CSV table of C-alpha atoms in Angstrom, one decimal:
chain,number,residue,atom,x,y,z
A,1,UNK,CA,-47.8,-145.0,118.9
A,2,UNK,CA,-49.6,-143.6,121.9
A,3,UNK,CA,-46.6,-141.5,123.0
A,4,UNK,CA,-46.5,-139.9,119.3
A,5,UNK,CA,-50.2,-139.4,120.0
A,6,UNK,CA,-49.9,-138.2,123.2
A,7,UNK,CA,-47.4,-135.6,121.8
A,8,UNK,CA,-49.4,-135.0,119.2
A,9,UNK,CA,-52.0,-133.8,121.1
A,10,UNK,CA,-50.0,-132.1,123.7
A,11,UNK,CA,-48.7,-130.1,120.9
A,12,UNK,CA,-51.8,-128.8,119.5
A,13,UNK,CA,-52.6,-128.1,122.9
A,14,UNK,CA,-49.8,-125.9,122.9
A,15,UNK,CA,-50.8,-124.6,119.9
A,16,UNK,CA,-54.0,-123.7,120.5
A,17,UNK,CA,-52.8,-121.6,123.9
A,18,UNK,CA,-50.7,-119.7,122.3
A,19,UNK,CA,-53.4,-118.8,119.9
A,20,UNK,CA,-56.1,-117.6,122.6
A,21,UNK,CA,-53.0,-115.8,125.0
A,22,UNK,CA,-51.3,-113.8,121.8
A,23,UNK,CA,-55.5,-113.0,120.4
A,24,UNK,CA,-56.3,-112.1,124.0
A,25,UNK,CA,-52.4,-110.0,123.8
A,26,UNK,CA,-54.0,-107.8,120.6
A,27,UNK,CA,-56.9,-107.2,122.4
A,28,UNK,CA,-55.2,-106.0,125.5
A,29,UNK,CA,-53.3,-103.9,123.2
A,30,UNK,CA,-56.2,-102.6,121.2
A,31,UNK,CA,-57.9,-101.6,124.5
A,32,UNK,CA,-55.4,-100.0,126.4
A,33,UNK,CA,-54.5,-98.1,123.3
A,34,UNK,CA,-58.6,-97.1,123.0
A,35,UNK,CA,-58.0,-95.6,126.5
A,36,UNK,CA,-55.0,-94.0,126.1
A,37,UNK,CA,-57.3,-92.1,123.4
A,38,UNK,CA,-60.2,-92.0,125.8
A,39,UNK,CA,-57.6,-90.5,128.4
A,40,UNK,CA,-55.9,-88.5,125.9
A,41,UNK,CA,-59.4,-86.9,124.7
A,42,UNK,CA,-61.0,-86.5,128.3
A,43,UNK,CA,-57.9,-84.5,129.3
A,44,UNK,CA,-58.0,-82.2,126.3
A,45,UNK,CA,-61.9,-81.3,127.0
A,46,UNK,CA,-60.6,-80.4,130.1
A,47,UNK,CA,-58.4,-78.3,129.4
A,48,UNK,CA,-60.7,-77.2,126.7
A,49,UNK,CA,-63.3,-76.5,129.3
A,50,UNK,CA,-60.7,-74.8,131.5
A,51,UNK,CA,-59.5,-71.8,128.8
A,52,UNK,CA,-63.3,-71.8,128.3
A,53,UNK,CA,-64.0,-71.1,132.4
A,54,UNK,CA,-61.2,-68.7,132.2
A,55,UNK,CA,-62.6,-66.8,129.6
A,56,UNK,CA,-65.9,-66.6,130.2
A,57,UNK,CA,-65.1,-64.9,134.3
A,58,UNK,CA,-62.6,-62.5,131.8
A,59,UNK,CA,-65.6,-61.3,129.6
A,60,UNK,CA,-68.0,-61.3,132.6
A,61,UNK,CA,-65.6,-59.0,134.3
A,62,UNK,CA,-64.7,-56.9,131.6
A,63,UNK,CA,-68.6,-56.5,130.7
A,64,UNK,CA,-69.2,-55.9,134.3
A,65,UNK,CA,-66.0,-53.2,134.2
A,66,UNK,CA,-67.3,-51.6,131.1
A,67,UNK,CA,-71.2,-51.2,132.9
A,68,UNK,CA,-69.6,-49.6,135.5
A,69,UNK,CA,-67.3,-47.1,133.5
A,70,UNK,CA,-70.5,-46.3,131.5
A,71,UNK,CA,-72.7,-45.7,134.4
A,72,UNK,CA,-69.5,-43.2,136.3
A,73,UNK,CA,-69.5,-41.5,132.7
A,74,UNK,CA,-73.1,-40.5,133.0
A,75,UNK,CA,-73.3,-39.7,136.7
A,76,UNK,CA,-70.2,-37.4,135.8
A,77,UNK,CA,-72.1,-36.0,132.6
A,78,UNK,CA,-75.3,-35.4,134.5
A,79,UNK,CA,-74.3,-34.1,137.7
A,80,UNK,CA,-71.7,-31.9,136.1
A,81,UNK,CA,-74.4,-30.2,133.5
A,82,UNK,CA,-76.2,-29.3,136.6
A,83,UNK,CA,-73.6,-27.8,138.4
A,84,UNK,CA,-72.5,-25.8,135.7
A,85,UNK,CA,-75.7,-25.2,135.3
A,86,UNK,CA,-76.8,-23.7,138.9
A,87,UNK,CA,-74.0,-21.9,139.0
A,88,UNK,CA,-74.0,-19.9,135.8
A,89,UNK,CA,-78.0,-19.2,136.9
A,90,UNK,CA,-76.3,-17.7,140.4
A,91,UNK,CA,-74.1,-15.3,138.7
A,92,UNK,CA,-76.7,-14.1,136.5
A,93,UNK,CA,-79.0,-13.5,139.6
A,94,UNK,CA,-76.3,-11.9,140.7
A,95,UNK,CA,-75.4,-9.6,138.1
A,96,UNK,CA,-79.5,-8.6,138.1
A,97,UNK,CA,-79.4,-7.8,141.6
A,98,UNK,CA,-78.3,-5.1,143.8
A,99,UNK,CA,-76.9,-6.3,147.1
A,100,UNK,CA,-80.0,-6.1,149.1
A,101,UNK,CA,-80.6,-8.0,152.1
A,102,UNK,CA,-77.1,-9.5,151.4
A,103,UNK,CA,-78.7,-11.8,148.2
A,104,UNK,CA,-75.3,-11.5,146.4
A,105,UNK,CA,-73.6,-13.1,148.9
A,106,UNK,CA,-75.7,-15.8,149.3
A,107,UNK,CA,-75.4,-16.3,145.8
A,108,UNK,CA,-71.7,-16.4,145.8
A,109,UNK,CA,-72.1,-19.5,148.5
A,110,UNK,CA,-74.1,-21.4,146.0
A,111,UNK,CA,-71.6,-20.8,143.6
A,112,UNK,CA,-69.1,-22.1,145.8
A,113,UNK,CA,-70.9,-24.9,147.0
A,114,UNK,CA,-71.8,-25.8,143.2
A,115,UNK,CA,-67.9,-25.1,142.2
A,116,UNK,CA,-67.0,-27.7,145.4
A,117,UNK,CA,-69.7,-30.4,144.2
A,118,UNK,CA,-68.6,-30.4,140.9
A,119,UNK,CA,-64.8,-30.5,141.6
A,120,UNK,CA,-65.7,-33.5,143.9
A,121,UNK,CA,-67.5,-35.4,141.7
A,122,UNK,CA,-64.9,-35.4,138.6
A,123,UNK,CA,-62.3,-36.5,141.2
A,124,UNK,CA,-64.6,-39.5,142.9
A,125,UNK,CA,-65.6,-40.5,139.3
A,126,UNK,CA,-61.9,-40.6,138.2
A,127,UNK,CA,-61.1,-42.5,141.2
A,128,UNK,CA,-63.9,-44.8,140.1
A,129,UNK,CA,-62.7,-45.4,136.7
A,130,UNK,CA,-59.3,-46.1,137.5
A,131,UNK,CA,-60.4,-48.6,140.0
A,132,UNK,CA,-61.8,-50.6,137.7
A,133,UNK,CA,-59.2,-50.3,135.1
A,134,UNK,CA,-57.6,-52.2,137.5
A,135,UNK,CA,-57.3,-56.1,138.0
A,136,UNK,CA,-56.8,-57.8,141.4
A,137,UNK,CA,-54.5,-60.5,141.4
A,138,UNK,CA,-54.6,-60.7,145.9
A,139,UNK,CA,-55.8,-63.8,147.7
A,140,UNK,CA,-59.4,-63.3,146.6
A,141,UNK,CA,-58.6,-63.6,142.6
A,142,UNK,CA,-56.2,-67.0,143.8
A,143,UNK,CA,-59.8,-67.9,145.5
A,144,UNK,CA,-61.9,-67.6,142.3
A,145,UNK,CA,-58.7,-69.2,140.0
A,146,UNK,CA,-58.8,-72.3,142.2
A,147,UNK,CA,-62.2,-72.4,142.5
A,148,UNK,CA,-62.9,-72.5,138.9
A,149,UNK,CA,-60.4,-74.9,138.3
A,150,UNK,CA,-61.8,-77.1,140.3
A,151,UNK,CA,-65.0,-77.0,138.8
A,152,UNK,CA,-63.3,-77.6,135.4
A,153,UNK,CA,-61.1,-80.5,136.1
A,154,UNK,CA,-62.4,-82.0,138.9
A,155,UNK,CA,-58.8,-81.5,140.5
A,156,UNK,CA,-59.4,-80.9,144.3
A,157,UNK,CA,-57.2,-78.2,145.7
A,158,UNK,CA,-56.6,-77.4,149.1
A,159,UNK,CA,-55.4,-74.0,149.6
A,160,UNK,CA,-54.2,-72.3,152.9
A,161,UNK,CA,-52.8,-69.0,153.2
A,162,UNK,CA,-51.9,-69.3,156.7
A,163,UNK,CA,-50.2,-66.3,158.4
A,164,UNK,CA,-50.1,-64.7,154.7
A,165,UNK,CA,-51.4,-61.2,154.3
A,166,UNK,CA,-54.5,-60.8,151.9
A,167,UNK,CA,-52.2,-58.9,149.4
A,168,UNK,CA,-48.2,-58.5,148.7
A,169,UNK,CA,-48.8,-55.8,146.5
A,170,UNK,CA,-49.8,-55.2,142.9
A,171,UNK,CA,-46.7,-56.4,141.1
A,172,UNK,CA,-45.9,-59.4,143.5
A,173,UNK,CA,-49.7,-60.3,143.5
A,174,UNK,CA,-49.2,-60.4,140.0
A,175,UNK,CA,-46.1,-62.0,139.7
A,176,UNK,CA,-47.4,-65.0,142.4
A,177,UNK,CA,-50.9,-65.3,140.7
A,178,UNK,CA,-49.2,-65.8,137.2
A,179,UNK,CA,-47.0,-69.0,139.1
A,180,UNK,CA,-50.0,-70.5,140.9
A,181,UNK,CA,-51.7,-70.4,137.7
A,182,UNK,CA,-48.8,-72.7,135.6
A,183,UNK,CA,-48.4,-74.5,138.2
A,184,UNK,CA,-51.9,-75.9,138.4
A,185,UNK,CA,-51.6,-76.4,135.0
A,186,UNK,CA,-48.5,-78.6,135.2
A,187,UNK,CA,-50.3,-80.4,137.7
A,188,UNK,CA,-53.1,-81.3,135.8
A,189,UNK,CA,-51.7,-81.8,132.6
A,190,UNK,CA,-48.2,-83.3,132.7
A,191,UNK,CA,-48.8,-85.2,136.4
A,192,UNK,CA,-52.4,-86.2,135.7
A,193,UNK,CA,-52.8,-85.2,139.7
A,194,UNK,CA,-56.0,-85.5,141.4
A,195,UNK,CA,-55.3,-83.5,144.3
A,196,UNK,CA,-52.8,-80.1,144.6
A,197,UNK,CA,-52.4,-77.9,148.2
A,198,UNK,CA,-51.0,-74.6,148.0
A,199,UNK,CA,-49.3,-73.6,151.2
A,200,UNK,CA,-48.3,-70.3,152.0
A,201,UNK,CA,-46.0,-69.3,155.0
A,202,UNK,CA,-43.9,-66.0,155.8
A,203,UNK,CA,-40.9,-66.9,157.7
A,204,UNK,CA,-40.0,-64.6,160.3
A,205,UNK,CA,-36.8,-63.3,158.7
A,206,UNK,CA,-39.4,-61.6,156.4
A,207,UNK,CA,-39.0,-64.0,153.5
A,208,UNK,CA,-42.4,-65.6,151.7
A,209,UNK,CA,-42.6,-69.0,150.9
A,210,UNK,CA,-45.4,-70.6,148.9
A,211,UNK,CA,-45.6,-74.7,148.6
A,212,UNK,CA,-47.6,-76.1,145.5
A,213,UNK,CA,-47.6,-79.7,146.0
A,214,UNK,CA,-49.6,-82.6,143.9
A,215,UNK,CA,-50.1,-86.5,143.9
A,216,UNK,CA,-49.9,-86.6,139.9
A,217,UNK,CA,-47.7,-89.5,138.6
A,218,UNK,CA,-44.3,-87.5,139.3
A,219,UNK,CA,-41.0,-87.6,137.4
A,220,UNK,CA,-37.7,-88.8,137.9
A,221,UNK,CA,-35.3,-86.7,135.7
A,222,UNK,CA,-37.0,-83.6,135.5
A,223,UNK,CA,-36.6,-81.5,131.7
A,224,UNK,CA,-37.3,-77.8,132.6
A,225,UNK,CA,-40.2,-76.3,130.4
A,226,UNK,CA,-40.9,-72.6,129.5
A,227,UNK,CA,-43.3,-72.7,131.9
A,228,UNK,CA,-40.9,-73.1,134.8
A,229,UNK,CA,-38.3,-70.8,133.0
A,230,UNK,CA,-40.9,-68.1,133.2
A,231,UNK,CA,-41.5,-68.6,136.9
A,232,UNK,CA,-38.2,-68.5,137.5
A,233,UNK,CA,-38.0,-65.2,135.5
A,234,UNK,CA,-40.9,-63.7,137.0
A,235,UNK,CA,-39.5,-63.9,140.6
A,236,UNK,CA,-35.8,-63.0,139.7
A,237,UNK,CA,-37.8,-59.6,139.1
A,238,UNK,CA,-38.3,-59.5,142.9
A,239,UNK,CA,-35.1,-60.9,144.3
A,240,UNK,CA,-36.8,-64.4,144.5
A,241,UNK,CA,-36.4,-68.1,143.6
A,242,UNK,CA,-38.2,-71.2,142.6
A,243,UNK,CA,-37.2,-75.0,143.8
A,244,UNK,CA,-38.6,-77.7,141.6
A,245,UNK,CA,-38.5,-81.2,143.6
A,246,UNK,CA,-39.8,-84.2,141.6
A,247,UNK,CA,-40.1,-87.5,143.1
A,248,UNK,CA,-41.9,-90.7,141.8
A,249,UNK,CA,-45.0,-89.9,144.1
A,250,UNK,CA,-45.8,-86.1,142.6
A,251,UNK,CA,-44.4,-83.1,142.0
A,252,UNK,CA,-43.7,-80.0,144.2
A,253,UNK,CA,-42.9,-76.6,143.9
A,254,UNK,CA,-41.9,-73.8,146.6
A,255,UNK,CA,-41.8,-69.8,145.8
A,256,UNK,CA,-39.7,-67.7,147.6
A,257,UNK,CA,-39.5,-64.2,147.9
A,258,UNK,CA,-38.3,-61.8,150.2
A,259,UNK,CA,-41.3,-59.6,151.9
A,260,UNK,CA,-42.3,-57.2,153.9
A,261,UNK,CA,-44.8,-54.9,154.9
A,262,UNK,CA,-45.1,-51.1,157.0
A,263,UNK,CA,-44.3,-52.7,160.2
A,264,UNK,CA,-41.3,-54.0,158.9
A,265,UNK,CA,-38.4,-52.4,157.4
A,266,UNK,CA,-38.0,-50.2,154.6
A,267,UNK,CA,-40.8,-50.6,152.2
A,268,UNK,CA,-40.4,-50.3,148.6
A,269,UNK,CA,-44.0,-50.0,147.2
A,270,UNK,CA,-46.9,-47.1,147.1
A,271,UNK,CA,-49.4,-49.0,149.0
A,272,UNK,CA,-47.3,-49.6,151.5
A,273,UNK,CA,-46.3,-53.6,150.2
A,274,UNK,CA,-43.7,-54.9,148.6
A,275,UNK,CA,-40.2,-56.3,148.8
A,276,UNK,CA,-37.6,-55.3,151.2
């Protein structure tokens, strides 16, 4: 009788185990599925907040792009008008004189000087305009897209240009500041990384490498996205590559290109960058 009672009560023990480790199983569950959603959520703010940083230095600029245009527009206006302006008053002088004391000639130097000044001012204000028509995509724009990634994410970046020249060029700046771009975006959203370096490094057989490395949860069997298609695109365009190396501890990525500058060999660029 005691042994059945002693089973008895070993079974309800049991019993009553399972019960408080399968409840304690659904809570688990209902918890780490409330922070998946809490992860899920924070992550898309984030990226929310990101398109929002991007697009509020985009406005800024262009605002800031437009004040300038409009303030070259009137310079041109108003300095013109009084060019025009001095030197139709010299010919008439002119035209009312006779040539004493040389007075025509010195009228025909205002003109000139007028004709000069005017002629110098549509070209600077051109200049101007196209200028800021004009978006930088060199080291300094990389600066500022870094920078305000960081404030958005909270994602350090460490980013090093090393023996890399300020710009490659206005269609490889382009090209490289479009890359960097996805792949800090892969970085934050798909590895969930904390920290990302960019590395930069021209080899001496003129070719440019540029290493974009992070500590996110990495991948074993890696599914190539448009993002990286477009990369890969991009610097086809330019006689370059892209090398995607996942791993279980992060992701990398290296851009190479081939480069080259004056002092090298034959340059194919206006401004004196490009690819060889």
């Amino acid at each position: 009788m005691s042994t059945q009672m002693l089973f008895l009560v070993f079974g309800f023990a049991v019993d009553a185990c399972l019960f408080v480790l399968s409840t304690y199983t659904r809570k688990l569950a209902r918890t780490r599925n409330i922070l998946e959603h809490y992860e899920i959520s924070i992550s898309n703010l984030m990226e929310a907040n990101l398109r929002l940083q991007n697009s509020i230095v985009t406005e800024i600029t262009q605002a800031t792009n437009n004040e300038r245009k409009r303030i070259a527009q009137d310079l041109h206006d108003i300095i013109g008008h009084s060019m025009v302006n001095i030197m139709m008053i010299t010919d008439s002088i002119k035209d009312r004189l006779d040539d004493r004391d040389g007075i025509k000639a010195y009228c025909d130097v205002i003109h000139q000087q007028a004709s000069g000044a005017l002629s110098e001012t549509e070209n600077s204000m051109r200049t101007l305009r196209k200028q800021y028509d004009k978006r930088n995509y060199n080291s300094v724009a990389i600066k500022k897209l870094t920078s305000i990634f960081e404030k958005a994410t909270g994602v350090e970046v460490l980013l090093e240009f090393r023996n890399a020249p300020t710009t490659f060029g206005e269609k490889i700046d382009r090209i490289v500041y479009r890359c960097i771009q996805e792949g800090l975006t892969n970085a934050f959203r798909h590895g969930r990384a904390n920290r990302i370096t960019i590395l930069y490094w021209k080899h001496e057989t003129g070719e440019m490498e540029i290493t974009i490395k992070d500590n996110g949860k990495g991948v074993k069997n890696l599914n190539e996205g448009i993002g990286i298609w477009g990369m890969r695109e991009r610097l086809s365009g330019i006689g370059g590559s892209i090398t995607v190396n996942p791993s279980e501890f992060g992701f990398s990525l290296t851009l190479t290109f081939p480069f080259c500058t004056a002092s090298d060999q034959e340059v194919v660029s206006d401004d004196r960058v490009g690819y060889c």
